[in-house]
């Protein structure tokens, strides 16, 4: 007998992903964001918590992607809010010279 399974409610929703970005361009944007107070670091618990919640970021998933991708060191998680294409949440490793950007699924 054939089993009927109801489709998942979120089956048509795009999933969040990560994409690699150029490390050296990222470092330049990171400096600009820091200079203009548009950089959010995990150590700033209040701003970081609001940013992660407001943007529905799965922080643990982003960190896990970074741990798999980076071999020389643990990923550093930051967010940039500058009203441009670089806005978003990133995992990076200076030792690996590599960056991953969180791309929301919606």
PDB file of N, CA and C in Angstrom:
ATOM      1  N   UNK A   1       0.840  -1.176   0.000  1.00  0.00           N
ATOM      2  CA  UNK A   1       0.000   0.000   0.000  1.00  0.00           C
ATOM      3  C   UNK A   1       0.887   1.241   0.000  1.00  0.00           C
ATOM      4  N   UNK A   2       0.508   2.245  -0.770  1.00  0.00           N
ATOM      5  CA  UNK A   2       1.262   3.482  -0.888  1.00  0.00           C
ATOM      6  C   UNK A   2       1.033   4.358   0.343  1.00  0.00           C
ATOM      7  N   UNK A   3       2.124   4.879   0.862  1.00  0.00           N
ATOM      8  CA  UNK A   3       2.039   5.748   2.035  1.00  0.00           C
ATOM      9  C   UNK A   3       1.918   7.192   1.586  1.00  0.00           C
ATOM     10  N   UNK A   4       0.988   7.910   2.163  1.00  0.00           N
ATOM     11  CA  UNK A   4       0.791   9.321   1.835  1.00  0.00           C
ATOM     12  C   UNK A   4       1.549  10.173   2.848  1.00  0.00           C
ATOM     13  N   UNK A   5       2.309  11.093   2.311  1.00  0.00           N
ATOM     14  CA  UNK A   5       3.066  11.999   3.173  1.00  0.00           C
ATOM     15  C   UNK A   5       2.711  13.419   2.782  1.00  0.00           C
ATOM     16  N   UNK A   6       2.306  14.199   3.749  1.00  0.00           N
ATOM     17  CA  UNK A   6       1.966  15.600   3.488  1.00  0.00           C
ATOM     18  C   UNK A   6       3.239  16.368   3.184  1.00  0.00           C
ATOM     19  N   UNK A   7       3.194  17.272   2.198  1.00  0.00           N
ATOM     20  CA  UNK A   7       4.387  18.073   1.908  1.00  0.00           C
ATOM     21  C   UNK A   7       4.736  18.959   3.087  1.00  0.00           C
ATOM     22  N   UNK A   8       6.025  19.159   3.300  1.00  0.00           N
ATOM     23  CA  UNK A   8       6.463  20.051   4.364  1.00  0.00           C
ATOM     24  C   UNK A   8       6.036  21.464   4.042  1.00  0.00           C
ATOM     25  N   UNK A   9       5.698  22.195   5.084  1.00  0.00           N
ATOM     26  CA  UNK A   9       5.247  23.572   4.908  1.00  0.00           C
ATOM     27  C   UNK A   9       6.315  24.451   4.267  1.00  0.00           C
ATOM     28  N   UNK A  10       7.572  24.172   4.593  1.00  0.00           N
ATOM     29  CA  UNK A  10       8.661  25.004   4.098  1.00  0.00           C
ATOM     30  C   UNK A  10       9.347  24.413   2.865  1.00  0.00           C
ATOM     31  N   UNK A  11       8.724  23.446   2.211  1.00  0.00           N
ATOM     32  CA  UNK A  11       9.342  22.742   1.087  1.00  0.00           C
ATOM     33  C   UNK A  11       9.675  23.674  -0.078  1.00  0.00           C
ATOM     34  N   UNK A  12       8.889  24.718  -0.290  1.00  0.00           N
ATOM     35  CA  UNK A  12       9.136  25.621  -1.403  1.00  0.00           C
ATOM     36  C   UNK A  12      10.008  26.815  -1.033  1.00  0.00           C
ATOM     37  N   UNK A  13      10.356  26.944   0.228  1.00  0.00           N
ATOM     38  CA  UNK A  13      11.159  28.082   0.665  1.00  0.00           C
ATOM     39  C   UNK A  13      12.629  27.823   0.348  1.00  0.00           C
ATOM     40  N   UNK A  14      13.308  28.804  -0.231  1.00  0.00           N
ATOM     41  CA  UNK A  14      14.736  28.632  -0.498  1.00  0.00           C
ATOM     42  C   UNK A  14      15.520  28.492   0.807  1.00  0.00           C
ATOM     43  N   UNK A  15      16.533  27.684   0.782  1.00  0.00           N
ATOM     44  CA  UNK A  15      17.362  27.463   1.960  1.00  0.00           C
ATOM     45  C   UNK A  15      18.505  28.473   2.000  1.00  0.00           C
ATOM     46  N   UNK A  16      18.893  28.819   3.204  1.00  0.00           N
ATOM     47  CA  UNK A  16      20.055  29.690   3.379  1.00  0.00           C
ATOM     48  C   UNK A  16      21.307  28.926   2.945  1.00  0.00           C
ATOM     49  N   UNK A  17      22.259  29.651   2.383  1.00  0.00           N
ATOM     50  CA  UNK A  17      23.509  29.043   1.940  1.00  0.00           C
ATOM     51  C   UNK A  17      24.675  29.939   2.345  1.00  0.00           C
ATOM     52  N   UNK A  18      25.861  29.500   2.046  1.00  0.00           N
ATOM     53  CA  UNK A  18      27.047  30.344   2.209  1.00  0.00           C
ATOM     54  C   UNK A  18      27.774  30.383   0.874  1.00  0.00           C
ATOM     55  N   UNK A  19      28.457  31.496   0.631  1.00  0.00           N
ATOM     56  CA  UNK A  19      29.249  31.598  -0.593  1.00  0.00           C
ATOM     57  C   UNK A  19      30.607  32.177  -0.246  1.00  0.00           C
ATOM     58  N   UNK A  20      31.606  31.782  -1.015  1.00  0.00           N
ATOM     59  CA  UNK A  20      32.950  32.314  -0.811  1.00  0.00           C
ATOM     60  C   UNK A  20      33.036  33.709  -1.412  1.00  0.00           C
ATOM     61  N   UNK A  21      33.759  34.584  -0.728  1.00  0.00           N
ATOM     62  CA  UNK A  21      34.012  35.916  -1.257  1.00  0.00           C
ATOM     63  C   UNK A  21      35.516  36.175  -1.207  1.00  0.00           C
ATOM     64  N   UNK A  22      35.967  37.146  -1.967  1.00  0.00           N
ATOM     65  CA  UNK A  22      37.384  37.480  -2.037  1.00  0.00           C
ATOM     66  C   UNK A  22      37.867  38.018  -0.690  1.00  0.00           C
ATOM     67  N   UNK A  23      38.856  37.367  -0.132  1.00  0.00           N
ATOM     68  CA  UNK A  23      39.363  37.729   1.189  1.00  0.00           C
ATOM     69  C   UNK A  23      39.910  39.151   1.239  1.00  0.00           C
ATOM     70  N   UNK A  24      40.663  39.539   0.224  1.00  0.00           N
ATOM     71  CA  UNK A  24      41.321  40.848   0.261  1.00  0.00           C
ATOM     72  C   UNK A  24      40.327  41.994   0.064  1.00  0.00           C
ATOM     73  N   UNK A  25      39.312  41.796  -0.752  1.00  0.00           N
ATOM     74  CA  UNK A  25      38.242  42.797  -0.860  1.00  0.00           C
ATOM     75  C   UNK A  25      37.465  42.881   0.456  1.00  0.00           C
ATOM     76  N   UNK A  26      37.228  41.718   1.048  1.00  0.00           N
ATOM     77  CA  UNK A  26      36.520  41.667   2.333  1.00  0.00           C
ATOM     78  C   UNK A  26      37.284  42.440   3.409  1.00  0.00           C
ATOM     79  N   UNK A  27      38.596  42.235   3.484  1.00  0.00           N
ATOM     80  CA  UNK A  27      39.388  42.927   4.499  1.00  0.00           C
ATOM     81  C   UNK A  27      39.292  44.443   4.334  1.00  0.00           C
ATOM     82  N   UNK A  28      39.256  44.910   3.094  1.00  0.00           N
ATOM     83  CA  UNK A  28      39.102  46.335   2.829  1.00  0.00           C
ATOM     84  C   UNK A  28      37.741  46.827   3.328  1.00  0.00           C
ATOM     85  N   UNK A  29      36.689  46.077   3.021  1.00  0.00           N
ATOM     86  CA  UNK A  29      35.343  46.452   3.485  1.00  0.00           C
ATOM     87  C   UNK A  29      35.235  46.352   4.998  1.00  0.00           C
ATOM     88  N   UNK A  30      35.921  45.388   5.576  1.00  0.00           N
ATOM     89  CA  UNK A  30      35.923  45.231   7.031  1.00  0.00           C
ATOM     90  C   UNK A  30      36.527  46.463   7.707  1.00  0.00           C
ATOM     91  N   UNK A  31      37.618  46.975   7.147  1.00  0.00           N
ATOM     92  CA  UNK A  31      38.246  48.202   7.682  1.00  0.00           C
ATOM     93  C   UNK A  31      37.302  49.398   7.549  1.00  0.00           C
ATOM     94  N   UNK A  32      36.654  49.522   6.381  1.00  0.00           N
ATOM     95  CA  UNK A  32      35.698  50.625   6.175  1.00  0.00           C
ATOM     96  C   UNK A  32      34.550  50.536   7.171  1.00  0.00           C
ATOM     97  N   UNK A  33      34.031  49.330   7.353  1.00  0.00           N
ATOM     98  CA  UNK A  33      32.911  49.140   8.284  1.00  0.00           C
ATOM     99  C   UNK A  33      33.320  49.477   9.715  1.00  0.00           C
ATOM    100  N   UNK A  34      34.501  49.063  10.111  1.00  0.00           N
ATOM    101  CA  UNK A  34      34.986  49.355  11.464  1.00  0.00           C
ATOM    102  C   UNK A  34      35.166  50.857  11.658  1.00  0.00           C
ATOM    103  N   UNK A  35      35.709  51.535  10.658  1.00  0.00           N
ATOM    104  CA  UNK A  35      35.953  52.978  10.753  1.00  0.00           C
ATOM    105  C   UNK A  35      34.662  53.771  10.833  1.00  0.00           C
ATOM    106  N   UNK A  36      33.586  53.243  10.252  1.00  0.00           N
ATOM    107  CA  UNK A  36      32.317  53.970  10.253  1.00  0.00           C
ATOM    108  C   UNK A  36      31.290  53.379  11.231  1.00  0.00           C
ATOM    109  N   UNK A  37      31.760  52.583  12.181  1.00  0.00           N
ATOM    110  CA  UNK A  37      30.904  51.950  13.206  1.00  0.00           C
ATOM    111  C   UNK A  37      29.804  51.078  12.602  1.00  0.00           C
ATOM    112  N   UNK A  38      30.078  50.495  11.462  1.00  0.00           N
ATOM    113  CA  UNK A  38      29.107  49.622  10.786  1.00  0.00           C
ATOM    114  C   UNK A  38      29.490  48.153  10.898  1.00  0.00           C
ATOM    115  N   UNK A  39      30.469  47.859  11.742  1.00  0.00           N
ATOM    116  CA  UNK A  39      30.916  46.491  11.953  1.00  0.00           C
ATOM    117  C   UNK A  39      30.318  45.978  13.250  1.00  0.00           C
ATOM    118  N   UNK A  40      29.726  44.786  13.198  1.00  0.00           N
ATOM    119  CA  UNK A  40      29.173  44.166  14.401  1.00  0.00           C
ATOM    120  C   UNK A  40      29.977  42.896  14.668  1.00  0.00           C
ATOM    121  N   UNK A  41      30.581  42.847  15.841  1.00  0.00           N
ATOM    122  CA  UNK A  41      31.379  41.687  16.230  1.00  0.00           C
ATOM    123  C   UNK A  41      30.644  40.899  17.303  1.00  0.00           C
ATOM    124  N   UNK A  42      30.955  39.619  17.402  1.00  0.00           N
ATOM    125  CA  UNK A  42      30.292  38.755  18.392  1.00  0.00           C
ATOM    126  C   UNK A  42      30.521  39.236  19.816  1.00  0.00           C
ATOM    127  N   UNK A  43      31.634  39.923  20.046  1.00  0.00           N
ATOM    128  CA  UNK A  43      31.926  40.404  21.394  1.00  0.00           C
ATOM    129  C   UNK A  43      30.959  41.497  21.837  1.00  0.00           C
ATOM    130  N   UNK A  44      30.326  42.164  20.882  1.00  0.00           N
ATOM    131  CA  UNK A  44      29.288  43.160  21.185  1.00  0.00           C
ATOM    132  C   UNK A  44      27.963  42.397  21.268  1.00  0.00           C
ATOM    133  N   UNK A  45      27.749  41.746  22.389  1.00  0.00           N
ATOM    134  CA  UNK A  45      26.643  40.791  22.535  1.00  0.00           C
ATOM    135  C   UNK A  45      25.266  41.363  22.204  1.00  0.00           C
ATOM    136  N   UNK A  46      24.990  42.591  22.611  1.00  0.00           N
ATOM    137  CA  UNK A  46      23.666  43.176  22.354  1.00  0.00           C
ATOM    138  C   UNK A  46      23.422  43.383  20.865  1.00  0.00           C
ATOM    139  N   UNK A  47      24.342  44.071  20.203  1.00  0.00           N
ATOM    140  CA  UNK A  47      24.171  44.329  18.759  1.00  0.00           C
ATOM    141  C   UNK A  47      24.198  43.031  17.971  1.00  0.00           C
ATOM    142  N   UNK A  48      25.120  42.129  18.323  1.00  0.00           N
ATOM    143  CA  UNK A  48      25.237  40.858  17.623  1.00  0.00           C
ATOM    144  C   UNK A  48      23.942  40.045  17.778  1.00  0.00           C
ATOM    145  N   UNK A  49      23.434  39.963  18.981  1.00  0.00           N
ATOM    146  CA  UNK A  49      22.201  39.207  19.236  1.00  0.00           C
ATOM    147  C   UNK A  49      21.022  39.752  18.442  1.00  0.00           C
ATOM    148  N   UNK A  50      20.897  41.089  18.413  1.00  0.00           N
ATOM    149  CA  UNK A  50      19.818  41.707  17.631  1.00  0.00           C
ATOM    150  C   UNK A  50      19.985  41.421  16.149  1.00  0.00           C
ATOM    151  N   UNK A  51      21.221  41.563  15.648  1.00  0.00           N
ATOM    152  CA  UNK A  51      21.476  41.356  14.220  1.00  0.00           C
ATOM    153  C   UNK A  51      21.146  39.918  13.810  1.00  0.00           C
ATOM    154  N   UNK A  52      21.621  38.961  14.583  1.00  0.00           N
ATOM    155  CA  UNK A  52      21.385  37.545  14.278  1.00  0.00           C
ATOM    156  C   UNK A  52      19.888  37.235  14.318  1.00  0.00           C
ATOM    157  N   UNK A  53      19.197  37.741  15.322  1.00  0.00           N
ATOM    158  CA  UNK A  53      17.754  37.493  15.431  1.00  0.00           C
ATOM    159  C   UNK A  53      16.971  38.182  14.309  1.00  0.00           C
ATOM    160  N   UNK A  54      17.268  39.443  14.060  1.00  0.00           N
ATOM    161  CA  UNK A  54      16.545  40.201  13.034  1.00  0.00           C
ATOM    162  C   UNK A  54      16.731  39.623  11.632  1.00  0.00           C
ATOM    163  N   UNK A  55      17.903  39.044  11.381  1.00  0.00           N
ATOM    164  CA  UNK A  55      18.213  38.529  10.046  1.00  0.00           C
ATOM    165  C   UNK A  55      18.087  37.006   9.953  1.00  0.00           C
ATOM    166  N   UNK A  56      17.569  36.395  11.017  1.00  0.00           N
ATOM    167  CA  UNK A  56      17.333  34.954  11.069  1.00  0.00           C
ATOM    168  C   UNK A  56      18.562  34.154  10.628  1.00  0.00           C
ATOM    169  N   UNK A  57      19.671  34.475  11.227  1.00  0.00           N
ATOM    170  CA  UNK A  57      20.930  33.817  10.907  1.00  0.00           C
ATOM    171  C   UNK A  57      21.138  32.655  11.870  1.00  0.00           C
ATOM    172  N   UNK A  58      21.448  31.508  11.322  1.00  0.00           N
ATOM    173  CA  UNK A  58      21.782  30.347  12.145  1.00  0.00           C
ATOM    174  C   UNK A  58      23.284  30.400  12.413  1.00  0.00           C
ATOM    175  N   UNK A  59      23.599  31.075  13.501  1.00  0.00           N
ATOM    176  CA  UNK A  59      24.995  31.317  13.861  1.00  0.00           C
ATOM    177  C   UNK A  59      25.794  30.022  13.953  1.00  0.00           C
ATOM    178  N   UNK A  60      25.209  28.993  14.552  1.00  0.00           N
ATOM    179  CA  UNK A  60      25.929  27.727  14.704  1.00  0.00           C
ATOM    180  C   UNK A  60      26.217  27.083  13.352  1.00  0.00           C
ATOM    181  N   UNK A  61      25.293  27.207  12.411  1.00  0.00           N
ATOM    182  CA  UNK A  61      25.504  26.636  11.073  1.00  0.00           C
ATOM    183  C   UNK A  61      26.623  27.383  10.344  1.00  0.00           C
ATOM    184  N   UNK A  62      26.637  28.708  10.451  1.00  0.00           N
ATOM    185  CA  UNK A  62      27.684  29.494   9.806  1.00  0.00           C
ATOM    186  C   UNK A  62      29.049  29.155  10.403  1.00  0.00           C
ATOM    187  N   UNK A  63      29.117  29.035  11.710  1.00  0.00           N
ATOM    188  CA  UNK A  63      30.378  28.660  12.367  1.00  0.00           C
ATOM    189  C   UNK A  63      30.816  27.265  11.930  1.00  0.00           C
ATOM    190  N   UNK A  64      29.872  26.343  11.794  1.00  0.00           N
ATOM    191  CA  UNK A  64      30.200  24.976  11.366  1.00  0.00           C
ATOM    192  C   UNK A  64      30.753  24.961   9.945  1.00  0.00           C
ATOM    193  N   UNK A  65      30.150  25.738   9.040  1.00  0.00           N
ATOM    194  CA  UNK A  65      30.679  25.846   7.678  1.00  0.00           C
ATOM    195  C   UNK A  65      32.115  26.358   7.715  1.00  0.00           C
ATOM    196  N   UNK A  66      32.365  27.354   8.562  1.00  0.00           N
ATOM    197  CA  UNK A  66      33.706  27.911   8.684  1.00  0.00           C
ATOM    198  C   UNK A  66      34.705  26.889   9.212  1.00  0.00           C
ATOM    199  N   UNK A  67      34.294  26.089  10.186  1.00  0.00           N
ATOM    200  CA  UNK A  67      35.194  25.079  10.747  1.00  0.00           C
ATOM    201  C   UNK A  67      35.571  24.031   9.705  1.00  0.00           C
ATOM    202  N   UNK A  68      34.634  23.726   8.811  1.00  0.00           N
ATOM    203  CA  UNK A  68      34.911  22.753   7.749  1.00  0.00           C
ATOM    204  C   UNK A  68      35.816  23.371   6.689  1.00  0.00           C
ATOM    205  N   UNK A  69      35.580  24.619   6.340  1.00  0.00           N
ATOM    206  CA  UNK A  69      36.301  25.289   5.264  1.00  0.00           C
ATOM    207  C   UNK A  69      37.716  25.705   5.670  1.00  0.00           C
ATOM    208  N   UNK A  70      37.864  26.219   6.874  1.00  0.00           N
ATOM    209  CA  UNK A  70      39.136  26.766   7.308  1.00  0.00           C
ATOM    210  C   UNK A  70      39.946  25.714   8.062  1.00  0.00           C
ATOM    211  N   UNK A  71      41.217  25.593   7.729  1.00  0.00           N
ATOM    212  CA  UNK A  71      42.054  24.584   8.379  1.00  0.00           C
ATOM    213  C   UNK A  71      43.050  25.184   9.364  1.00  0.00           C
ATOM    214  N   UNK A  72      43.452  26.416   9.158  1.00  0.00           N
ATOM    215  CA  UNK A  72      44.506  27.014   9.976  1.00  0.00           C
ATOM    216  C   UNK A  72      43.997  27.602  11.299  1.00  0.00           C
ATOM    217  N   UNK A  73      42.721  27.980  11.362  1.00  0.00           N
ATOM    218  CA  UNK A  73      42.214  28.582  12.597  1.00  0.00           C
ATOM    219  C   UNK A  73      40.689  28.518  12.642  1.00  0.00           C
ATOM    220  N   UNK A  74      40.156  28.791  13.827  1.00  0.00           N
ATOM    221  CA  UNK A  74      38.706  28.858  14.014  1.00  0.00           C
ATOM    222  C   UNK A  74      38.149  30.063  13.271  1.00  0.00           C
ATOM    223  N   UNK A  75      36.912  29.967  12.778  1.00  0.00           N
ATOM    224  CA  UNK A  75      36.334  31.115  12.078  1.00  0.00           C
ATOM    225  C   UNK A  75      35.991  32.256  13.041  1.00  0.00           C
ATOM    226  N   UNK A  76      36.137  33.470  12.543  1.00  0.00           N
ATOM    227  CA  UNK A  76      35.693  34.668  13.248  1.00  0.00           C
ATOM    228  C   UNK A  76      34.409  35.106  12.570  1.00  0.00           C
ATOM    229  N   UNK A  77      33.351  35.319  13.351  1.00  0.00           N
ATOM    230  CA  UNK A  77      32.065  35.734  12.791  1.00  0.00           C
ATOM    231  C   UNK A  77      31.873  37.229  13.008  1.00  0.00           C
ATOM    232  N   UNK A  78      31.490  37.938  11.947  1.00  0.00           N
ATOM    233  CA  UNK A  78      31.210  39.374  12.006  1.00  0.00           C
ATOM    234  C   UNK A  78      30.040  39.681  11.078  1.00  0.00           C
ATOM    235  N   UNK A  79      29.455  40.855  11.280  1.00  0.00           N
ATOM    236  CA  UNK A  79      28.405  41.340  10.385  1.00  0.00           C
ATOM    237  C   UNK A  79      28.760  42.756   9.957  1.00  0.00           C
ATOM    238  N   UNK A  80      28.417  43.071   8.726  1.00  0.00           N
ATOM    239  CA  UNK A  80      28.636  44.415   8.180  1.00  0.00           C
ATOM    240  C   UNK A  80      27.277  44.996   7.825  1.00  0.00           C
ATOM    241  N   UNK A  81      27.007  46.224   8.275  1.00  0.00           N
ATOM    242  CA  UNK A  81      25.765  46.938   7.949  1.00  0.00           C
ATOM    243  C   UNK A  81      26.130  48.306   7.389  1.00  0.00           C
ATOM    244  N   UNK A  82      26.324  48.377   6.068  1.00  0.00           N
ATOM    245  CA  UNK A  82      26.727  49.629   5.437  1.00  0.00           C
ATOM    246  C   UNK A  82      25.794  50.045   4.304  1.00  0.00           C
ATOM    247  N   UNK A  83      24.661  49.397   4.161  1.00  0.00           N
ATOM    248  CA  UNK A  83      23.715  49.692   3.084  1.00  0.00           C
ATOM    249  C   UNK A  83      24.346  49.561   1.707  1.00  0.00           C
ATOM    250  N   UNK A  84      25.093  48.482   1.503  1.00  0.00           N
ATOM    251  CA  UNK A  84      25.620  48.195   0.172  1.00  0.00           C
ATOM    252  C   UNK A  84      25.672  46.679  -0.030  1.00  0.00           C
ATOM    253  N   UNK A  85      26.282  46.240  -1.111  1.00  0.00           N
ATOM    254  CA  UNK A  85      26.322  44.813  -1.434  1.00  0.00           C
ATOM    255  C   UNK A  85      27.089  43.984  -0.413  1.00  0.00           C
ATOM    256  N   UNK A  86      27.898  44.617   0.400  1.00  0.00           N
ATOM    257  CA  UNK A  86      28.695  43.895   1.380  1.00  0.00           C
ATOM    258  C   UNK A  86      27.954  43.682   2.697  1.00  0.00           C
ATOM    259  N   UNK A  87      26.755  44.222   2.823  1.00  0.00           N
ATOM    260  CA  UNK A  87      25.975  43.984   4.038  1.00  0.00           C
ATOM    261  C   UNK A  87      25.772  42.487   4.212  1.00  0.00           C
ATOM    262  N   UNK A  88      25.919  42.026   5.435  1.00  0.00           N
ATOM    263  CA  UNK A  88      25.681  40.611   5.690  1.00  0.00           C
ATOM    264  C   UNK A  88      26.547  40.082   6.811  1.00  0.00           C
ATOM    265  N   UNK A  89      26.415  38.793   7.018  1.00  0.00           N
ATOM    266  CA  UNK A  89      27.126  38.097   8.073  1.00  0.00           C
ATOM    267  C   UNK A  89      28.207  37.217   7.443  1.00  0.00           C
ATOM    268  N   UNK A  90      29.394  37.241   8.032  1.00  0.00           N
ATOM    269  CA  UNK A  90      30.550  36.553   7.460  1.00  0.00           C
ATOM    270  C   UNK A  90      31.258  35.698   8.497  1.00  0.00           C
ATOM    271  N   UNK A  91      31.865  34.621   8.016  1.00  0.00           N
ATOM    272  CA  UNK A  91      32.821  33.832   8.793  1.00  0.00           C
ATOM    273  C   UNK A  91      34.134  33.948   8.036  1.00  0.00           C
ATOM    274  N   UNK A  92      35.197  34.336   8.739  1.00  0.00           N
ATOM    275  CA  UNK A  92      36.478  34.460   8.037  1.00  0.00           C
ATOM    276  C   UNK A  92      37.624  33.928   8.890  1.00  0.00           C
ATOM    277  N   UNK A  93      38.714  33.635   8.201  1.00  0.00           N
ATOM    278  CA  UNK A  93      39.939  33.194   8.848  1.00  0.00           C
ATOM    279  C   UNK A  93      41.101  33.953   8.231  1.00  0.00           C
ATOM    280  N   UNK A  94      41.766  34.752   9.044  1.00  0.00           N
ATOM    281  CA  UNK A  94      42.926  35.504   8.554  1.00  0.00           C
ATOM    282  C   UNK A  94      44.067  34.553   8.205  1.00  0.00           C
ATOM    283  N   UNK A  95      44.222  33.478   8.978  1.00  0.00           N
ATOM    284  CA  UNK A  95      45.297  32.525   8.713  1.00  0.00           C
ATOM    285  C   UNK A  95      45.093  31.791   7.389  1.00  0.00           C
ATOM    286  N   UNK A  96      43.844  31.496   7.059  1.00  0.00           N
ATOM    287  CA  UNK A  96      43.529  30.806   5.803  1.00  0.00           C
ATOM    288  C   UNK A  96      43.315  31.774   4.642  1.00  0.00           C
ATOM    289  N   UNK A  97      43.192  33.072   4.969  1.00  0.00           N
ATOM    290  CA  UNK A  97      42.865  34.096   3.975  1.00  0.00           C
ATOM    291  C   UNK A  97      41.631  33.679   3.173  1.00  0.00           C
ATOM    292  N   UNK A  98      40.567  33.348   3.923  1.00  0.00           N
ATOM    293  CA  UNK A  98      39.324  32.876   3.308  1.00  0.00           C
ATOM    294  C   UNK A  98      38.130  33.464   4.035  1.00  0.00           C
ATOM    295  N   UNK A  99      37.034  33.659   3.281  1.00  0.00           N
ATOM    296  CA  UNK A  99      35.811  34.250   3.834  1.00  0.00           C
ATOM    297  C   UNK A  99      34.595  33.535   3.268  1.00  0.00           C
ATOM    298  N   UNK A 100      33.601  33.321   4.125  1.00  0.00           N
ATOM    299  CA  UNK A 100      32.299  32.810   3.704  1.00  0.00           C
ATOM    300  C   UNK A 100      31.249  33.827   4.092  1.00  0.00           C
ATOM    301  N   UNK A 101      30.302  34.089   3.190  1.00  0.00           N
ATOM    302  CA  UNK A 101      29.202  35.001   3.471  1.00  0.00           C
ATOM    303  C   UNK A 101      27.906  34.200   3.596  1.00  0.00           C
ATOM    304  N   UNK A 102      27.142  34.490   4.629  1.00  0.00           N
ATOM    305  CA  UNK A 102      25.837  33.883   4.821  1.00  0.00           C
ATOM    306  C   UNK A 102      24.861  34.519   3.834  1.00  0.00           C
ATOM    307  N   UNK A 103      24.151  33.689   3.065  1.00  0.00           N
ATOM    308  CA  UNK A 103      23.169  34.178   2.112  1.00  0.00           C
ATOM    309  C   UNK A 103      21.804  33.664   2.565  1.00  0.00           C
ATOM    310  N   UNK A 104      20.926  34.572   3.054  1.00  0.00           N
ATOM    311  CA  UNK A 104      19.623  34.135   3.545  1.00  0.00           C
ATOM    312  C   UNK A 104      18.800  33.443   2.456  1.00  0.00           C
ATOM    313  N   UNK A 105      17.928  32.572   2.888  1.00  0.00           N
ATOM    314  CA  UNK A 105      17.126  31.801   1.945  1.00  0.00           C
ATOM    315  C   UNK A 105      15.903  32.512   1.432  1.00  0.00           C
ATOM    316  N   UNK A 106      15.476  33.586   2.040  1.00  0.00           N
ATOM    317  CA  UNK A 106      14.244  34.243   1.628  1.00  0.00           C
ATOM    318  C   UNK A 106      14.454  35.162   0.519  1.00  0.00           C
TER     319      UNK A 106
END
